[in-house]
Short mmCIF file of C-alpha atoms in Angstrom, two decimals:
data_model
loop_
_atom_site.label_atom_id
_atom_site.label_comp_id
_atom_site.label_asym_id
_atom_site.label_seq_id
_atom_site.Cartn_x
_atom_site.Cartn_y
_atom_site.Cartn_z
CA MET A 1 -1.67 -29.50 -33.12
CA ARG A 2 1.34 -29.79 -30.80
CA GLN A 3 3.19 -26.73 -29.56
CA LEU A 4 6.06 -25.91 -31.89
CA ASP A 5 9.56 -25.60 -30.49
CA VAL A 6 10.66 -22.20 -31.81
CA VAL A 7 13.84 -20.19 -31.22
CA LEU A 8 13.86 -16.47 -32.05
CA ALA A 9 16.94 -14.50 -33.11
CA HIS A 10 17.57 -10.77 -33.52
CA ASP A 11 20.72 -9.00 -34.76
CA TYR A 12 21.46 -7.09 -31.54
CA LEU A 13 19.34 -5.78 -28.69
CA THR A 14 20.93 -2.42 -27.91
CA GLN A 15 18.27 0.16 -28.78
CA ARG A 16 14.58 0.99 -28.92
CA GLY A 17 13.53 1.00 -32.55
CA GLY A 18 10.94 -0.39 -34.92
CA ALA A 19 12.77 -3.69 -35.47
CA GLU A 20 12.90 -4.24 -31.72
CA ARG A 21 9.16 -3.61 -31.43
CA VAL A 22 8.61 -6.23 -34.13
CA THR A 23 10.85 -8.67 -32.27
CA ILE A 24 8.64 -8.29 -29.19
CA GLU A 25 5.57 -9.10 -31.30
CA LEU A 26 7.31 -12.10 -32.89
CA ALA A 27 8.02 -13.38 -29.39
CA ARG A 28 4.41 -12.85 -28.33
CA ALA A 29 3.18 -14.67 -31.45
CA LEU A 30 5.52 -17.66 -31.21
CA ASN A 31 6.33 -18.11 -27.51
CA PRO A 32 9.96 -19.08 -28.25
CA SER A 33 12.03 -21.17 -25.85
CA HIS A 34 14.63 -18.39 -25.93
CA LEU A 35 15.94 -15.45 -27.96
CA ILE A 36 19.48 -15.33 -29.40
CA THR A 37 21.30 -12.06 -30.11
CA ALA A 38 24.89 -10.95 -30.66
CA ILE A 39 24.87 -7.95 -28.29
CA TYR A 40 22.44 -7.37 -25.43
CA SER A 41 22.12 -4.19 -23.39
CA PRO A 42 19.16 -4.67 -21.00
CA GLU A 43 19.01 -1.03 -19.93
CA ASP A 44 18.74 0.26 -23.51
CA VAL A 45 15.91 -1.91 -24.87
CA PHE A 46 12.15 -1.88 -24.41
CA PRO A 47 11.42 -3.37 -20.97
CA GLU A 48 9.14 -6.00 -22.54
CA ILE A 49 12.15 -7.65 -24.23
CA ASN A 50 13.78 -8.31 -20.87
CA GLY A 51 10.87 -10.59 -19.97
CA PHE A 52 12.02 -13.24 -22.46
CA PRO A 53 14.93 -15.69 -21.95
CA ILE A 54 17.85 -14.14 -23.86
CA ARG A 55 21.21 -15.65 -24.83
CA SER A 56 23.90 -13.31 -26.14
CA THR A 57 27.57 -13.57 -27.10
CA ALA A 58 30.78 -12.30 -25.53
CA LEU A 59 30.38 -9.02 -27.46
CA SER A 60 27.81 -8.00 -24.83
CA LYS A 61 30.65 -7.58 -22.34
CA VAL A 62 32.10 -4.67 -24.33
CA LYS A 63 30.49 -1.39 -23.27
CA LEU A 64 31.35 0.39 -26.54
CA PHE A 65 29.51 -2.26 -28.53
CA ARG A 66 26.46 -2.03 -26.27
CA LYS A 67 26.34 1.74 -26.87
CA ASP A 68 26.94 1.58 -30.65
CA SER A 69 26.61 -1.84 -32.25
CA ARG A 70 28.06 -0.51 -35.52
CA LEU A 71 31.50 -0.47 -33.88
CA ALA A 72 31.35 -4.28 -33.70
CA LEU A 73 30.71 -4.62 -37.44
CA PRO A 74 34.09 -6.30 -38.29
CA LEU A 75 33.40 -8.99 -35.66
CA LEU A 76 29.72 -9.77 -36.13
CA ALA A 77 29.98 -12.21 -39.05
CA SER A 78 32.42 -14.50 -37.23
CA VAL A 79 30.44 -14.21 -34.00
CA TRP A 80 27.19 -15.33 -35.65
CA ASN A 81 29.04 -18.18 -37.37
CA SER A 82 30.43 -19.34 -34.02
CA ILE A 83 27.07 -19.68 -32.25
CA LYS A 84 26.17 -23.30 -31.50
CA PRO A 85 23.77 -24.61 -34.19
CA VAL A 86 20.13 -24.40 -33.12
CA ARG A 87 18.08 -27.59 -33.05
CA ALA A 88 14.32 -26.90 -32.91
CA ASP A 89 11.23 -27.12 -35.10
CA ALA A 90 11.98 -23.64 -36.40
CA VAL A 91 14.27 -20.70 -35.87
CA VAL A 92 12.77 -17.33 -36.77
CA CYS A 93 15.39 -14.66 -37.46
CA SER A 94 14.47 -11.00 -37.12
CA SER A 95 17.22 -9.71 -39.36
CA SER A 96 18.70 -6.65 -41.01
CA GLY A 97 21.73 -8.60 -42.13
CA TRP A 98 23.18 -10.61 -39.23
CA ALA A 99 20.71 -12.95 -37.52
CA HIS A 100 19.87 -14.75 -40.77
CA ALA A 101 23.30 -16.42 -40.49
CA LEU A 102 22.36 -18.27 -37.29
CA PRO A 103 23.49 -21.91 -37.76
CA THR A 104 20.89 -24.66 -37.48
CA ALA A 105 21.09 -28.40 -36.97
CA GLY A 106 19.07 -31.41 -38.06
CA ALA A 107 15.65 -30.72 -39.56
CA THR A 108 15.35 -27.22 -38.09
CA ARG A 109 13.61 -24.86 -40.51
CA LYS A 110 14.90 -21.29 -40.81
CA ILE A 111 12.46 -18.45 -41.42
CA VAL A 112 13.81 -14.92 -41.87
CA TYR A 113 11.69 -11.86 -41.12
CA CYS A 114 13.74 -9.30 -43.03
CA HIS A 115 13.58 -5.63 -42.06
CA ASN A 116 15.98 -4.82 -44.91
CA PRO A 117 18.91 -6.52 -46.68
CA ALA A 118 22.12 -5.48 -44.96
CA ARG A 119 22.08 -1.70 -45.16
CA TRP A 120 25.77 -1.59 -44.24
CA LEU A 121 26.52 -3.47 -47.48
CA TYR A 122 23.89 -2.47 -50.01
CA GLN A 123 23.04 1.05 -48.79
CA ALA A 124 26.35 1.84 -47.10
CA GLU A 125 26.28 5.56 -47.86
CA ASP A 126 23.06 5.91 -45.90
CA TYR A 127 24.15 3.64 -43.06
CA LEU A 128 27.51 5.36 -42.53
CA LEU A 129 26.41 8.91 -43.30
CA ASP A 130 27.39 10.22 -39.86
CA ARG A 131 30.48 8.02 -39.34
CA PRO A 132 34.12 9.20 -39.62
CA TRP A 133 36.19 8.35 -42.68
CA PRO A 134 38.26 5.56 -41.00
CA VAL A 135 35.01 3.63 -40.39
CA ARG A 136 33.98 4.12 -44.01
CA ALA A 137 37.42 2.98 -45.20
CA ALA A 138 37.30 -0.13 -43.02
CA LEU A 139 33.89 -1.12 -44.39
CA SER A 140 35.03 -0.66 -48.00
CA MET A 141 37.86 -3.13 -47.37
CA LEU A 142 35.57 -5.64 -45.67
CA GLN A 143 32.72 -5.27 -48.15
CA PRO A 144 33.60 -7.99 -50.71
CA ALA A 145 34.05 -10.71 -48.08
CA LEU A 146 30.99 -9.59 -46.14
CA MET A 147 28.81 -9.63 -49.26
CA LYS A 148 29.85 -13.21 -49.96
CA TRP A 149 29.11 -14.16 -46.34
CA ASP A 150 25.78 -12.33 -46.34
CA ARG A 151 24.51 -13.98 -49.51
CA LYS A 152 25.49 -17.40 -48.20
CA ALA A 153 23.55 -16.63 -45.01
CA ALA A 154 20.50 -15.59 -47.02
CA ALA A 155 20.65 -18.80 -49.06
CA SER A 156 20.49 -20.87 -45.84
CA ALA A 157 16.91 -19.76 -45.11
CA ASP A 158 13.91 -21.89 -46.00
CA VAL A 159 11.51 -18.94 -46.13
CA TYR A 160 11.97 -15.19 -46.45
CA ILE A 161 9.39 -12.70 -45.15
CA ALA A 162 9.65 -8.99 -46.00
CA ASN A 163 8.20 -6.20 -43.90
CA SER A 164 7.12 -4.19 -46.98
CA THR A 165 6.80 -4.47 -50.73
CA SER A 166 9.87 -2.26 -51.23
CA VAL A 167 11.95 -4.56 -49.03
CA ALA A 168 10.61 -7.61 -50.91
CA GLU A 169 11.92 -6.00 -54.10
CA ARG A 170 15.33 -5.41 -52.50
CA ILE A 171 15.46 -9.04 -51.29
CA TRP A 172 14.85 -10.21 -54.86
CA LEU A 173 17.47 -7.84 -56.31
CA VAL A 174 20.13 -8.67 -53.71
CA TYR A 175 19.50 -12.33 -52.88
CA GLY A 176 17.33 -13.61 -55.73
CA ARG A 177 14.77 -14.78 -53.18
CA GLU A 178 11.03 -14.32 -53.38
CA ALA A 179 9.65 -13.03 -50.08
CA ARG A 180 6.17 -13.05 -48.62
CA VAL A 181 5.11 -9.65 -47.29
CA VAL A 182 3.82 -9.37 -43.72
CA PHE A 183 3.50 -5.79 -42.52
CA PRO A 184 4.72 -5.02 -38.98
CA PRO A 185 2.06 -4.32 -36.35
CA VAL A 186 1.21 -1.24 -34.34
CA SER A 187 2.58 -1.92 -30.87
CA VAL A 188 1.97 1.46 -29.19
CA ASP A 189 -1.30 1.22 -27.25
CA PRO A 190 -3.29 4.49 -27.38
CA THR A 191 -5.47 3.39 -24.46
CA GLN A 192 -2.57 3.41 -21.99
CA PRO A 193 -1.73 6.43 -19.78
CA ALA A 194 0.13 9.36 -21.30
CA GLU A 195 2.62 11.75 -19.73
CA PRO A 196 2.93 15.32 -21.04
CA VAL A 197 6.24 16.62 -22.40
CA SER A 198 6.45 19.90 -20.51
CA ALA A 199 8.25 21.89 -23.24
CA LEU A 200 5.36 21.23 -25.63
CA VAL A 201 2.27 21.58 -23.43
CA GLY A 202 -0.14 24.05 -25.02
CA LYS A 203 1.88 24.17 -28.25
CA THR A 204 0.86 23.22 -31.79
CA PHE A 205 3.65 21.12 -33.30
CA PHE A 206 4.63 18.68 -36.01
CA LEU A 207 6.39 15.59 -34.69
CA MET A 208 9.36 13.57 -35.92
CA VAL A 209 10.10 10.29 -34.13
CA GLY A 210 13.35 8.44 -34.73
CA ARG A 211 17.07 8.28 -34.17
CA SER A 212 18.91 11.20 -35.75
CA ARG A 213 20.96 8.89 -37.94
CA GLY A 214 21.70 10.10 -41.47
CA TYR A 215 19.01 8.26 -43.40
CA LYS A 216 16.39 9.15 -40.80
CA GLY A 217 16.31 12.65 -42.25
CA ALA A 218 16.21 14.88 -39.16
CA GLN A 219 18.48 17.60 -40.48
CA PRO A 220 16.45 18.47 -43.63
CA LEU A 221 13.40 18.93 -41.38
CA VAL A 222 15.37 21.17 -39.03
CA GLU A 223 16.52 23.32 -41.96
CA ALA A 224 12.98 23.49 -43.34
CA PHE A 225 11.50 24.62 -40.03
CA ARG A 226 14.30 27.16 -39.59
CA GLY A 227 12.61 29.03 -42.43
CA MET A 228 9.12 28.65 -40.91
CA PRO A 229 9.16 30.34 -37.50
CA GLU A 230 5.35 30.23 -37.50
CA HIS A 231 5.45 26.39 -37.22
CA MET A 232 7.01 24.20 -34.52
CA LEU A 233 8.80 20.84 -34.88
CA ALA A 234 9.34 18.38 -32.02
CA VAL A 235 12.05 15.74 -32.55
CA ALA A 236 11.76 12.71 -30.28
CA GLY A 237 14.66 10.29 -30.22
CA GLY A 238 18.40 10.04 -29.75
CA GLY A 239 21.24 11.78 -31.53
CA LYS A 240 22.23 15.42 -31.76
CA ILE A 241 20.34 18.14 -33.62
CA LEU A 242 22.83 20.59 -35.07
CA ASP A 243 22.16 24.27 -34.40
CA ALA A 244 18.43 23.88 -33.76
CA PRO A 245 16.39 27.09 -34.13
CA ASP A 246 13.97 28.18 -31.41
CA ASN A 247 10.98 26.53 -33.12
CA VAL A 248 12.65 23.08 -33.15
CA VAL A 249 12.40 21.24 -29.83
CA PRO A 250 14.62 18.13 -29.44
CA THR A 251 13.11 16.04 -26.65
CA GLY A 252 15.80 13.34 -26.60
CA TYR A 253 14.65 9.87 -25.69
CA VAL A 254 11.14 9.82 -24.25
CA SER A 255 9.28 7.24 -22.19
CA GLU A 256 6.48 5.20 -23.72
CA ALA A 257 3.96 7.33 -21.81
CA GLN A 258 5.52 10.53 -23.19
CA LEU A 259 5.57 9.07 -26.70
CA ARG A 260 1.85 8.37 -26.43
CA TRP A 261 1.27 12.00 -25.39
CA LEU A 262 3.34 13.27 -28.33
CA TYR A 263 1.44 11.13 -30.83
CA ALA A 264 -1.92 12.20 -29.40
CA HIS A 265 -1.13 15.94 -29.34
CA ALA A 266 0.88 16.41 -32.55
CA ARG A 267 -0.75 18.19 -35.44
CA ALA A 268 0.88 15.53 -37.64
CA LEU A 269 3.78 13.11 -37.71
CA ILE A 270 6.33 14.26 -40.29
CA SER A 271 9.19 12.29 -41.86
CA VAL A 272 11.41 12.48 -44.92
CA SER A 273 13.43 9.35 -44.14
CA ARG A 274 13.56 6.45 -46.58
CA GLU A 275 12.18 3.76 -44.34
CA ASP A 276 12.11 0.04 -45.01
CA PHE A 277 8.57 0.03 -43.65
CA GLY A 278 8.26 2.77 -41.05
CA LEU A 279 6.20 1.98 -37.98
CA THR A 280 5.86 5.54 -36.72
CA PRO A 281 3.15 6.59 -39.24
CA ILE A 282 0.74 3.84 -38.21
CA GLU A 283 1.60 4.42 -34.56
CA ALA A 284 0.56 8.06 -35.00
CA ASN A 285 -2.53 6.95 -36.93
CA ALA A 286 -3.57 4.75 -33.98
CA PHE A 287 -4.09 8.01 -32.05
CA GLY A 288 -6.05 9.57 -34.92
CA THR A 289 -3.08 11.74 -35.89
CA PRO A 290 -2.40 12.22 -39.62
CA VAL A 291 1.03 11.99 -41.26
CA LEU A 292 3.07 13.98 -43.76
CA LEU A 293 5.69 11.75 -45.37
CA LEU A 294 8.19 11.47 -48.19
CA ARG A 295 6.70 9.42 -51.03
CA ALA A 296 9.21 6.59 -50.77
CA GLY A 297 9.97 3.15 -49.36
CA GLY A 298 7.71 1.50 -46.84
CA PHE A 299 5.64 4.65 -46.36
CA LEU A 300 3.88 3.64 -49.59
CA ASP A 301 2.58 0.55 -47.77
CA SER A 302 1.71 2.15 -44.44
CA THR A 303 -0.14 5.26 -45.68
CA ASP A 304 -3.57 5.62 -47.28
CA GLU A 305 -3.10 8.92 -49.08
CA GLY A 306 -5.88 11.36 -48.32
CA THR A 307 -7.23 9.25 -45.46
CA SER A 308 -4.34 8.69 -43.04
CA GLY A 309 -2.04 11.38 -44.36
CA LEU A 310 -0.32 13.01 -47.32
CA PHE A 311 2.92 12.60 -49.23
CA MET A 312 5.54 15.12 -50.26
CA GLU A 313 7.62 14.52 -53.35
CA ASP A 314 11.02 15.75 -52.23
CA ALA A 315 13.12 16.10 -49.08
CA THR A 316 14.51 19.56 -49.82
CA PRO A 317 13.77 22.28 -47.25
CA GLU A 318 11.77 24.17 -49.88
CA ALA A 319 9.55 21.15 -50.66
CA ILE A 320 9.06 20.43 -46.95
CA ARG A 321 8.03 24.02 -46.24
CA GLY A 322 5.52 23.96 -49.08
CA ALA A 323 3.98 20.68 -47.83
CA VAL A 324 3.77 21.88 -44.22
CA ARG A 325 2.14 25.18 -45.16
CA ALA A 326 -0.42 23.39 -47.36
CA PHE A 327 -1.20 20.67 -44.82
CA PRO A 328 -4.95 20.57 -43.98
CA GLU A 329 -6.05 21.73 -40.54
CA THR A 330 -8.81 19.14 -40.07
CA TRP A 331 -8.93 15.36 -40.62
CA ASP A 332 -11.38 12.51 -40.07
CA THR A 333 -9.75 11.02 -36.97
CA ALA A 334 -12.10 8.03 -36.91
CA ALA A 335 -11.07 7.09 -40.47
CA ILE A 336 -7.41 7.47 -39.53
CA LYS A 337 -7.85 5.10 -36.58
CA ARG A 338 -9.66 2.56 -38.77
CA HIS A 339 -6.69 2.60 -41.13
CA ALA A 340 -4.32 1.85 -38.26
CA GLU A 341 -6.43 -1.16 -37.24
CA LYS A 342 -5.34 -2.91 -40.46
CA PHE A 343 -1.92 -3.24 -38.82
CA SER A 344 -3.06 -4.83 -35.55
CA PRO A 345 -0.83 -7.20 -33.55
CA HIS A 346 -3.56 -9.86 -33.83
CA ARG A 347 -3.34 -9.89 -37.63
CA PHE A 348 0.45 -9.96 -37.49
CA HIS A 349 0.50 -12.85 -35.00
CA GLU A 350 -1.90 -14.90 -37.12
CA ALA A 351 0.12 -14.36 -40.31
CA ILE A 352 3.43 -15.27 -38.67
CA ARG A 353 2.05 -18.39 -36.96
CA ARG A 354 0.51 -19.56 -40.25
CA ILE A 355 3.83 -19.27 -42.08
CA VAL A 356 5.74 -21.09 -39.34
CA VAL A 357 3.24 -23.95 -39.27
CA GLU A 358 3.25 -24.23 -43.07
CA THR A 359 7.05 -24.20 -43.18
CA CYS A 360 7.28 -26.95 -40.56
CA ASN A 361 4.66 -28.99 -42.49
CA ILE A 362 2.47 -29.40 -39.41
CA GLY A 363 -1.29 -29.63 -39.90
#
């Protein structure tokens, strides 16, 4: 079989998150000729991304957009429309609502790996939870036109892939498209060196990993631990923690080596966010660390209840405190690691390659 000519696209490369980790694995699986994105900030992404040929738009020249891509929201639709149509065997779009609009030419097949239908349109209250009212007002005015544009973009795809069963359901409800489910892979390697986080050395702590954006659910955890001085919470990621008590330790952004140390030394990963899939639980599991999660969204796909972790039914501080206090002290770490192996990069690469080959009708 000849080597396929593949182009990869991603909404914007301005942060270090789960979707960006998946984009790296898509690139490793498909060896694209180049990667297209609307906004590119080399210093703010995983270093591995910078090893691929990247083409971005004029929006990358605006520092404010590189620091917060949401500020460019009124411009992104027209910018994606204006990109020169791609001519290749296939274009694979890693999309949460923008890259799936990438124009194509000729017989190019478009495959969308969807992290979630546009949260800024269909889950706007979550997406804009920490934004000022003028931003909310602007989106409400743009929403009808953007929904029309977004659905047209979704209809242009030959194949839709969802990162979880819950996202596949949303794709059907929003776009009327059936999506194949391919779970994201674990991309944090537990065999690589780790670097201690000095404030937590010798401590027993629960760990939250993620940006402190509204739907990520940091603040309910902070309030819950405020009422449990006997337990400690470490919060790794960007954003501000409001009025953190002494037993909540915000680490800010951490290096990959520090993240490995946090995963390996946490008593458990904890999260009450409503994730589309949620890579952090299986990343923690790769280190043999159990998880304590809200029973919702993609966590239902990534967690084997009783083996890799437990669920809590509500995100109130009272429910969180009850779940933390009842959390078992000992776990079968070998079983937890075996669970994580189900989400290996190798399995992900094989599944993605198979779909691309099938879509291009190449035997």
